[in-house]
GROMACS .gro file of C-alpha atoms in nm:
model
  204
    1UNK     CA    1  12.122   9.763   8.409
    2UNK     CA    2  12.302   9.491   8.672
    3UNK     CA    3  12.231   9.205   8.607
    4UNK     CA    4  12.278   9.101   9.041
    5UNK     CA    5  11.971   9.338   9.064
    6UNK     CA    6  11.619   9.134   9.064
    7UNK     CA    7  11.302   9.313   9.203
    8UNK     CA    8  11.139   8.998   9.239
    9UNK     CA    9  11.282   8.769   9.487
   10UNK     CA   10  11.379   8.479   9.521
   11UNK     CA   11  11.327   8.291   9.891
   12UNK     CA   12  11.559   7.982   9.912
   13UNK     CA   13  11.431   7.872  10.219
   14UNK     CA   14  11.101   7.779  10.346
   15UNK     CA   15  10.909   8.071  10.448
   16UNK     CA   16  11.256   8.251  10.540
   17UNK     CA   17  11.233   8.579  10.479
   18UNK     CA   18  11.478   8.629  10.623
   19UNK     CA   19  11.680   8.444  10.339
   20UNK     CA   20  11.581   8.639  10.035
   21UNK     CA   21  11.905   8.550   9.858
   22UNK     CA   22  11.837   8.333   9.503
   23UNK     CA   23  11.921   7.957   9.423
   24UNK     CA   24  12.187   8.059   9.213
   25UNK     CA   25  12.383   8.232   9.518
   26UNK     CA   26  12.381   7.883   9.671
   27UNK     CA   27  12.561   7.696   9.386
   28UNK     CA   28  12.909   7.738   9.309
   29UNK     CA   29  12.980   8.067   9.098
   30UNK     CA   30  13.115   7.881   8.825
   31UNK     CA   31  12.775   7.749   8.745
   32UNK     CA   32  12.523   8.013   8.981
   33UNK     CA   33  12.694   8.354   8.756
   34UNK     CA   34  12.624   8.186   8.391
   35UNK     CA   35  12.300   8.125   8.546
   36UNK     CA   36  12.217   8.463   8.666
   37UNK     CA   37  12.373   8.572   8.292
   38UNK     CA   38  12.079   8.357   8.138
   39UNK     CA   39  11.790   8.450   8.378
   40UNK     CA   40  11.916   8.858   8.271
   41UNK     CA   41  11.937   8.810   7.878
   42UNK     CA   42  11.551   8.593   7.942
   43UNK     CA   43  11.437   8.919   8.131
   44UNK     CA   44  11.575   9.144   7.848
   45UNK     CA   45  11.320   8.930   7.545
   46UNK     CA   46  11.076   8.908   7.804
   47UNK     CA   47  11.076   9.338   7.840
   48UNK     CA   48  11.101   9.326   7.447
   49UNK     CA   49  10.866   9.117   7.346
   50UNK     CA   50  10.596   9.305   7.586
   51UNK     CA   51  10.703   9.626   7.458
   52UNK     CA   52  10.732   9.469   7.112
   53UNK     CA   53  10.346   9.279   7.112
   54UNK     CA   54  10.180   9.632   7.271
   55UNK     CA   55  10.347   9.809   6.933
   56UNK     CA   56  10.262   9.587   6.690
   57UNK     CA   57   9.878   9.598   6.813
   58UNK     CA   58   9.816   9.923   6.863
   59UNK     CA   59   9.996  10.097   6.498
   60UNK     CA   60   9.770   9.783   6.339
   61UNK     CA   61   9.485   9.936   6.485
   62UNK     CA   62   9.576  10.232   6.362
   63UNK     CA   63   9.733  10.209   5.986
   64UNK     CA   64   9.403   9.969   6.004
   65UNK     CA   65   9.172  10.171   6.120
   66UNK     CA   66   9.310  10.520   6.107
   67UNK     CA   67   9.498  10.494   5.761
   68UNK     CA   68   9.277  10.198   5.590
   69UNK     CA   69   9.601  10.035   5.577
   70UNK     CA   70   9.742   9.726   5.711
   71UNK     CA   71  10.096   9.591   5.812
   72UNK     CA   72  10.219   9.381   5.629
   73UNK     CA   73  10.266   9.043   5.751
   74UNK     CA   74  10.347   9.183   6.128
   75UNK     CA   75  10.157   8.854   6.171
   76UNK     CA   76  10.469   8.648   6.108
   77UNK     CA   77  10.746   8.802   6.267
   78UNK     CA   78  10.545   8.871   6.606
   79UNK     CA   79  10.417   8.462   6.642
   80UNK     CA   80  10.776   8.435   6.642
   81UNK     CA   81  10.896   8.719   6.948
   82UNK     CA   82  10.563   8.597   7.130
   83UNK     CA   83  10.710   8.308   7.118
   84UNK     CA   84  11.042   8.325   7.246
   85UNK     CA   85  10.908   8.610   7.489
   86UNK     CA   86  10.639   8.318   7.635
   87UNK     CA   87  10.890   8.082   7.681
   88UNK     CA   88  11.174   8.317   7.851
   89UNK     CA   89  10.896   8.407   8.081
   90UNK     CA   90  10.829   8.008   8.226
   91UNK     CA   91  11.240   8.021   8.220
   92UNK     CA   92  11.220   8.316   8.471
   93UNK     CA   93  10.954   8.127   8.604
   94UNK     CA   94  11.150   7.832   8.693
   95UNK     CA   95  11.485   8.077   8.825
   96UNK     CA   96  11.176   8.198   9.107
   97UNK     CA   97  11.002   7.860   9.115
   98UNK     CA   98  10.691   8.016   9.044
   99UNK     CA   99  10.553   7.784   8.860
  100UNK     CA  100  10.177   7.702   8.936
  101UNK     CA  101  10.162   7.278   9.063
  102UNK     CA  102   9.804   7.200   9.211
  103UNK     CA  103   9.971   7.035   9.494
  104UNK     CA  104   9.700   6.975   9.714
  105UNK     CA  105   9.939   6.778  10.029
  106UNK     CA  106  10.110   7.111  10.071
  107UNK     CA  107   9.835   7.167  10.248
  108UNK     CA  108   9.773   6.866  10.450
  109UNK     CA  109  10.103   6.717  10.561
  110UNK     CA  110  10.285   6.916  10.844
  111UNK     CA  111  10.505   6.739  10.927
  112UNK     CA  112  10.863   6.824  10.888
  113UNK     CA  113  10.972   6.506  10.733
  114UNK     CA  114  10.743   6.420  10.489
  115UNK     CA  115  10.713   6.807  10.367
  116UNK     CA  116  11.045   6.757  10.262
  117UNK     CA  117  10.999   6.443  10.091
  118UNK     CA  118  10.736   6.574   9.875
  119UNK     CA  119  10.915   6.884   9.829
  120UNK     CA  120  11.227   6.647   9.713
  121UNK     CA  121  10.931   6.430   9.503
  122UNK     CA  122  10.724   6.786   9.358
  123UNK     CA  123  11.093   6.869   9.178
  124UNK     CA  124  11.183   6.570   9.063
  125UNK     CA  125  10.917   6.487   8.885
  126UNK     CA  126  10.866   6.832   8.751
  127UNK     CA  127  11.252   6.838   8.633
  128UNK     CA  128  11.203   6.512   8.509
  129UNK     CA  129  10.897   6.591   8.336
  130UNK     CA  130  11.107   6.942   8.230
  131UNK     CA  131  11.366   6.700   8.091
  132UNK     CA  132  11.151   6.479   7.860
  133UNK     CA  133  11.043   6.794   7.720
  134UNK     CA  134  11.363   6.893   7.643
  135UNK     CA  135  11.407   6.555   7.477
  136UNK     CA  136  11.106   6.576   7.259
  137UNK     CA  137  11.235   6.910   7.103
  138UNK     CA  138  11.505   6.730   7.022
  139UNK     CA  139  11.307   6.495   6.777
  140UNK     CA  140  11.045   6.764   6.662
  141UNK     CA  141  11.390   6.927   6.547
  142UNK     CA  142  11.529   6.643   6.376
  143UNK     CA  143  11.223   6.564   6.211
  144UNK     CA  144  11.248   6.939   6.056
  145UNK     CA  145  11.562   6.861   5.986
  146UNK     CA  146  11.537   6.566   5.753
  147UNK     CA  147  11.324   6.760   5.486
  148UNK     CA  148  11.489   6.857   5.204
  149UNK     CA  149  11.346   7.263   5.239
  150UNK     CA  150  11.283   7.363   5.622
  151UNK     CA  151  10.928   7.480   5.673
  152UNK     CA  152  10.902   7.856   5.699
  153UNK     CA  153  10.589   8.093   5.718
  154UNK     CA  154  10.444   8.130   5.392
  155UNK     CA  155  10.489   8.511   5.297
  156UNK     CA  156  10.875   8.679   5.554
  157UNK     CA  157  10.996   8.280   5.488
  158UNK     CA  158  11.055   8.253   5.831
  159UNK     CA  159  11.231   7.895   5.899
  160UNK     CA  160  10.949   7.729   6.208
  161UNK     CA  161  11.253   7.579   6.297
  162UNK     CA  162  11.414   7.866   6.430
  163UNK     CA  163  11.148   7.947   6.721
  164UNK     CA  164  11.139   7.534   6.768
  165UNK     CA  165  11.577   7.582   6.841
  166UNK     CA  166  11.422   7.883   7.060
  167UNK     CA  167  11.104   7.661   7.259
  168UNK     CA  168  11.402   7.387   7.353
  169UNK     CA  169  11.710   7.620   7.434
  170UNK     CA  170  11.409   7.772   7.730
  171UNK     CA  171  11.313   7.331   7.827
  172UNK     CA  172  11.715   7.289   7.880
  173UNK     CA  173  11.782   7.660   8.094
  174UNK     CA  174  11.444   7.539   8.347
  175UNK     CA  175  11.604   7.271   8.378
  176UNK     CA  176  11.924   7.395   8.489
  177UNK     CA  177  11.651   7.606   8.714
  178UNK     CA  178  11.485   7.330   8.826
  179UNK     CA  179  11.807   7.099   8.905
  180UNK     CA  180  11.958   7.390   9.116
  181UNK     CA  181  11.631   7.381   9.337
  182UNK     CA  182  11.664   7.053   9.391
  183UNK     CA  183  12.024   7.081   9.471
  184UNK     CA  184  11.956   7.323   9.687
  185UNK     CA  185  11.689   7.094   9.833
  186UNK     CA  186  11.838   6.838   9.877
  187UNK     CA  187  12.172   6.988  10.102
  188UNK     CA  188  11.897   7.142  10.266
  189UNK     CA  189  11.678   6.804  10.416
  190UNK     CA  190  12.082   6.632  10.398
  191UNK     CA  191  12.140   6.912  10.698
  192UNK     CA  192  12.456   7.099  10.502
  193UNK     CA  193  12.482   7.463  10.557
  194UNK     CA  194  12.377   7.641  10.242
  195UNK     CA  195  12.700   7.829  10.073
  196UNK     CA  196  12.510   8.199  10.186
  197UNK     CA  197  12.540   8.057  10.513
  198UNK     CA  198  12.899   7.941  10.516
  199UNK     CA  199  12.942   8.270  10.339
  200UNK     CA  200  12.879   8.487  10.649
  201UNK     CA  201  12.953   8.258  10.850
  202UNK     CA  202  13.269   8.334  10.735
  203UNK     CA  203  13.237   8.693  10.733
  204UNK     CA  204  13.215   8.644  11.171
   0.00000   0.00000   0.00000
């Protein structure tokens, strides 16, 4: 599977279907390519966790009602996979700028300059909130490591800190993609050419 291929296209332009490039294409390659790799890994995690949850619930039904048995402590390791899969999906949503926000101003504002400022404020607020969440996760991890023994699940003894680290990483990745959209938004507002436009001009 290619890292470059992604069926769900992100439109960087404002409702411009002629610009199907992803936001990572507008970044310097040294930043954009690792972020493409992150998005690729998140897609694999989402697919794997989704398959695992569906397969496990099916197996539980068959084993429990078909054979009268039970799948040993599946709730514990499946919880870990579902949490990681959920936040991997959140990273993908940030990579495609698909998070839902209840912003009614996008409907009532028609002035291009005000539309730009509205987008800037929304992206900035999103970024600040996500950065706060990264900090909150960091504080939570410090609390976990302050105990002489890490708290864990009762049967399989899976440390809670493992998926809390994954959650903090996910929020960090979300902050990166949101910052990328903010960067592109600022460049468009300043009238600076996007990287894709520069490459297209050079090709001509």
